[in-house]
XYZ file of C-alpha atoms in Angstrom:
373
model
C 110.765 158.450 10.744
C 107.901 156.055 11.515
C 105.803 156.767 14.578
C 103.098 154.701 16.147
C 100.483 157.394 16.630
C 98.391 155.277 19.000
C 101.448 154.494 21.119
C 102.507 158.154 21.020
C 99.044 159.312 22.074
C 98.992 156.763 24.886
C 102.402 157.901 26.108
C 101.337 161.557 26.034
C 98.167 160.726 27.939
C 100.283 158.904 30.507
C 102.526 161.989 30.817
C 99.550 164.321 31.321
C 98.181 161.993 33.995
C 101.610 161.992 35.625
C 101.650 165.807 35.604
C 98.195 165.853 37.178
C 99.275 163.512 39.962
C 102.555 165.305 40.607
C 101.941 169.086 40.392
C 105.652 169.890 40.759
C 105.849 170.332 36.969
C 103.031 172.893 37.138
C 104.908 174.693 39.917
C 108.089 174.780 37.815
C 106.192 175.990 34.741
C 104.071 178.705 36.366
C 104.933 179.420 40.016
C 108.731 179.468 39.677
C 108.817 181.974 36.745
C 106.262 184.240 38.444
C 108.134 184.185 41.758
C 111.539 184.817 40.150
C 110.132 187.576 37.952
C 108.605 189.324 40.968
C 111.817 189.037 43.003
C 114.194 190.131 40.258
C 111.787 192.579 38.614
C 111.285 194.568 41.789
C 114.681 193.867 43.392
C 117.085 194.452 40.500
C 117.467 198.019 39.267
C 120.375 199.858 37.709
C 118.800 203.273 38.291
C 120.059 205.559 41.044
C 117.095 206.901 43.027
C 117.016 208.633 46.418
C 120.791 208.409 46.749
C 121.862 209.884 50.122
C 124.257 212.736 49.438
C 125.910 215.142 51.910
C 125.677 218.889 51.266
C 128.362 220.999 52.951
C 127.842 224.778 52.647
C 130.508 226.688 54.561
C 128.826 230.094 54.110
C 125.102 229.806 53.389
C 123.349 232.628 51.494
C 120.750 233.094 48.784
C 123.145 231.983 46.022
C 124.076 228.695 47.703
C 120.397 228.130 48.507
C 119.465 228.458 44.833
C 122.102 225.880 43.904
C 121.322 223.334 46.635
C 117.612 223.647 45.808
C 118.343 221.559 42.713
C 119.231 218.631 44.978
C 116.149 219.003 47.155
C 113.836 218.781 44.144
C 115.726 216.018 42.368
C 114.273 212.441 42.447
C 117.811 211.090 42.300
C 119.103 212.518 45.593
C 118.159 212.523 49.249
C 120.287 215.458 50.563
C 121.606 215.592 54.104
C 123.181 218.740 55.540
C 126.549 218.809 57.323
C 128.363 221.799 58.797
C 131.912 220.639 58.004
C 133.578 218.545 55.340
C 135.100 216.372 58.080
C 131.650 215.392 59.371
C 130.500 214.617 55.817
C 133.556 212.415 55.196
C 132.874 210.520 58.423
C 129.300 209.932 57.215
C 130.623 208.594 53.905
C 133.065 206.310 55.717
C 130.134 204.985 57.750
C 128.146 204.398 54.496
C 125.478 206.905 55.565
C 125.946 208.937 52.366
C 127.274 207.953 48.936
C 128.522 211.362 47.849
C 129.513 214.832 49.084
C 128.880 218.192 47.421
C 131.096 220.831 49.011
C 130.554 224.613 48.592
C 133.494 226.456 50.086
C 133.262 229.801 51.885
C 134.264 231.795 48.761
C 131.654 230.125 46.536
C 129.285 233.112 46.278
C 132.084 235.692 45.905
C 133.684 233.815 43.013
C 130.326 233.129 41.411
C 129.420 236.845 41.510
C 132.743 238.126 40.156
C 133.891 235.349 37.838
C 130.444 234.148 36.772
C 131.128 230.649 38.043
C 132.708 228.980 41.056
C 134.084 225.496 41.499
C 132.243 222.993 43.633
C 133.801 220.030 45.341
C 132.289 216.634 44.530
C 133.452 213.532 46.400
C 131.903 210.203 45.442
C 132.076 206.802 47.118
C 133.787 204.644 44.481
C 133.178 201.230 46.079
C 130.202 200.929 43.730
C 131.695 202.132 40.431
C 128.394 202.164 38.536
C 126.625 204.150 41.246
C 129.583 206.535 41.454
C 129.386 207.274 37.727
C 125.637 207.892 37.978
C 126.079 210.294 40.915
C 128.789 212.221 39.066
C 126.562 212.548 36.023
C 123.549 213.714 38.012
C 125.598 216.306 39.953
C 127.106 217.662 36.727
C 123.620 217.965 35.254
C 122.346 219.965 38.267
C 125.454 222.148 38.092
C 124.987 222.823 34.369
C 121.294 223.640 34.838
C 122.125 226.088 37.610
C 124.781 227.866 35.519
C 122.401 228.170 32.574
C 119.652 229.563 34.766
C 122.021 232.188 36.221
C 123.267 233.166 32.775
C 119.699 233.655 31.522
C 118.774 235.767 34.558
C 121.832 237.986 33.991
C 121.246 238.236 30.247
C 124.596 236.607 29.506
C 125.281 233.873 26.944
C 125.200 230.328 28.170
C 128.536 229.183 29.689
C 128.306 226.130 27.437
C 128.720 227.318 23.815
C 127.461 223.980 22.439
C 123.962 223.075 23.573
C 123.470 219.310 23.393
C 119.952 218.048 22.752
C 120.034 214.389 23.807
C 117.343 212.086 22.448
C 116.896 208.538 23.699
C 115.162 206.147 21.336
C 113.242 202.987 22.269
C 113.443 203.694 26.023
C 112.837 207.450 26.445
C 112.500 207.209 30.225
C 115.905 205.447 30.377
C 114.329 203.009 32.815
C 116.536 200.021 33.528
C 113.429 197.941 34.284
C 112.309 198.226 30.645
C 115.312 196.281 29.398
C 115.967 194.188 32.511
C 112.520 192.540 32.564
C 112.720 191.095 28.990
C 116.181 189.777 29.837
C 114.823 188.302 33.065
C 112.169 186.420 31.100
C 114.850 184.821 28.923
C 116.999 183.922 31.921
C 114.120 182.483 33.959
C 112.627 180.507 31.069
C 116.050 179.010 30.328
C 116.081 177.587 33.834
C 112.463 176.457 33.971
C 112.500 175.045 30.420
C 115.522 172.872 31.150
C 114.204 171.874 34.590
C 110.860 170.745 33.149
C 112.425 168.007 31.024
C 115.642 167.416 32.982
C 113.718 165.383 35.552
C 111.296 163.369 33.413
C 113.505 160.522 32.112
C 115.585 160.464 35.302
C 112.318 160.047 37.227
C 111.387 157.039 35.078
C 114.741 155.440 35.845
C 114.442 156.176 39.578
C 110.947 154.681 39.801
C 111.845 151.665 37.685
C 109.147 152.418 35.105
C 111.698 152.923 32.336
C 112.482 149.196 32.376
C 108.766 148.525 31.855
C 108.738 150.831 28.845
C 111.857 149.183 27.419
C 110.237 145.766 27.136
C 107.284 147.154 25.145
C 107.186 147.915 21.405
C 107.416 151.635 22.053
C 110.394 153.311 20.374
C 112.762 155.677 22.139
C 111.893 158.573 19.797
C 108.239 158.084 20.731
C 109.157 158.253 24.415
C 111.104 161.478 23.826
C 108.291 163.070 21.802
C 105.756 162.100 24.453
C 108.004 163.690 27.085
C 108.597 166.809 24.985
C 105.070 167.740 23.862
C 103.307 168.196 27.244
C 106.184 170.161 28.711
C 106.365 172.331 25.596
C 102.738 173.297 26.264
C 103.506 173.990 29.931
C 106.624 175.989 29.032
C 104.740 178.150 26.541
C 102.063 178.710 29.170
C 104.707 179.893 31.630
C 106.175 182.125 28.933
C 102.758 183.687 28.234
C 102.254 184.356 31.945
C 105.713 185.982 32.179
C 105.048 188.229 29.169
C 101.672 189.237 30.654
C 103.389 190.146 33.954
C 106.010 192.184 32.081
C 103.370 194.186 30.202
C 100.602 194.596 32.775
C 102.505 194.439 36.086
C 105.843 196.077 35.253
C 104.505 198.310 32.453
C 107.115 197.311 29.863
C 105.835 198.262 26.383
C 105.482 195.449 23.830
C 106.039 197.202 20.480
C 106.707 194.144 18.344
C 104.364 191.583 16.835
C 102.785 189.105 19.209
C 102.981 186.330 16.598
C 106.715 186.913 16.148
C 107.090 186.744 19.913
C 105.230 183.407 19.991
C 107.354 181.971 17.158
C 110.637 183.059 18.744
C 109.502 181.761 22.143
C 108.650 178.381 20.593
C 112.141 178.075 19.094
C 113.738 179.037 22.379
C 111.523 176.647 24.348
C 112.475 173.767 22.035
C 116.164 174.542 22.621
C 115.684 174.721 26.414
C 113.575 171.554 26.556
C 116.065 169.757 24.298
C 118.856 170.675 26.674
C 116.805 169.346 29.576
C 116.112 166.089 27.734
C 119.828 165.709 27.001
C 120.620 166.169 30.699
C 117.861 163.774 31.716
C 119.013 161.065 29.304
C 122.554 161.213 30.721
C 121.793 161.524 34.447
C 119.553 158.761 35.816
C 118.985 160.575 39.110
C 116.583 163.492 39.556
C 118.791 165.301 42.082
C 121.855 165.089 39.838
C 119.820 166.080 36.776
C 118.378 169.083 38.618
C 121.811 170.238 39.783
C 123.262 169.920 36.278
C 120.303 171.835 34.809
C 120.711 174.723 37.264
C 124.476 174.974 36.813
C 124.479 174.707 33.016
C 121.523 177.018 32.377
C 120.982 179.660 35.054
C 124.566 180.809 35.597
C 125.557 181.002 31.887
C 122.250 182.716 31.092
C 122.839 185.279 33.853
C 126.479 186.042 33.049
C 126.925 185.360 29.318
C 123.627 186.418 27.739
C 124.181 190.205 27.543
C 121.430 190.479 30.160
C 123.477 192.475 32.690
C 127.089 192.281 31.529
C 127.886 193.549 28.043
C 129.280 190.816 25.800
C 131.294 193.398 23.847
C 133.216 194.255 27.031
C 134.262 190.644 27.612
C 137.542 189.082 26.427
C 137.358 187.574 22.953
C 137.648 184.002 24.282
C 134.623 184.535 26.540
C 132.720 186.164 23.678
C 133.172 182.956 21.686
C 131.761 180.928 24.596
C 128.605 183.074 24.642
C 127.641 181.711 21.210
C 126.628 178.376 22.788
C 124.292 180.079 25.296
C 120.733 180.038 23.923
C 119.656 182.848 26.255
C 122.039 185.204 24.425
C 119.909 185.051 21.266
C 116.590 185.140 23.104
C 117.596 188.189 25.170
C 118.390 190.078 21.962
C 115.029 189.072 20.429
C 112.977 189.931 23.524
C 114.630 193.295 24.161
C 114.125 194.194 20.484
C 110.477 193.053 20.375
C 109.595 194.776 23.636
C 111.367 198.104 23.140
C 112.019 198.600 19.415
C 109.498 196.451 17.527
C 109.953 193.996 14.652
C 113.547 194.739 13.704
C 114.161 191.833 11.340
C 117.897 192.406 11.084
C 118.078 191.481 14.780
C 115.272 188.946 15.023
C 116.043 186.708 12.022
C 119.707 185.824 12.729
C 119.005 185.229 16.407
C 115.926 183.123 15.607
C 118.012 181.074 13.164
C 120.617 180.504 15.875
C 117.880 179.324 18.262
C 116.541 176.924 15.608
C 120.020 175.475 15.084
C 120.514 175.054 18.833
C 117.108 173.353 19.167
C 118.026 170.854 16.422
C 121.432 170.188 18.009
C 120.105 169.650 21.551
C 117.181 167.485 20.453
C 119.481 165.485 18.172
C 121.993 164.942 20.980
C 119.169 163.916 23.339
C 117.943 161.369 20.788
C 121.460 160.056 20.235
C 122.198 159.691 23.948
C 118.845 158.045 24.810
C 119.013 154.429 23.738
C 116.715 151.520 24.484
C 119.132 149.632 26.651
C 118.889 148.482 30.251
C 122.629 148.758 31.012
């Protein structure tokens, strides 16, 4: 491939001057990722905290007080007291509480004589994920209370098998620790494609592409000159997003920084190549922008394993996820941030990103021809 280096340098200089005159590219590269990361990073959480729950104690005494104390000191619940189960159910219907814990009048008598007493737990199932979390938290408080009573009475634990759960990579089980790396992949997919989706369409709209066509400059030189400055901007936006993840959201970065840079470069080439392909097909900035948003943001959000597990999807949809670049970058980022340099995860996903970058850039070159029709 022969390149006129002087022409290429001149085209790149022209692109940098264009970026300086029109700061919208800088806004897409730096402001948009920071704004989206702040909104999603603080707004999206899969943890259940301060869940309003109704406590109904038909016959209060010291035993019921010891049990309900577990709810008052739990960070997961915000208990509210009701005198009757009917009043608690009305509060749940009105969405004032998300769950009900019901201690009937014979709770203490059965607990004293039988060693344990059933409790009623009613959970609002309109949010299935939240309902499962509430059930798990209530069962944990219940088990802790039974164990404490057994130890006080000198009896064996009611649970003959004592589980000792250990959580690796994310000991705090904080959803933010794995959501933020996924957010970076999703946001950079959008901004990477948007950066280059508008550049060739803008030349066509302003009529400057015709001027370039009548010169000796080759189309591959035009594409390289469009790609290089926005690659630098995209990597700058990526660095800012990683810095926000580490220093603002407190997500640990356990992997190698150099590996992160290399993987980000592959992903950025794939995203920019997709944007160039869109821009070479659509000769209108509005249309190119709409196509970029629809073909990048939504697939990255739904099909990248960011929120929805790919393994839970139908097999046909799982096959579709293989053409979503964010899928591979999410796996790399979550591994680098939380687990470290796990090469069995990083290498195959990096290879997939390299293949996608070659395909998108090749398609962009094939679709961009030096013709005025």
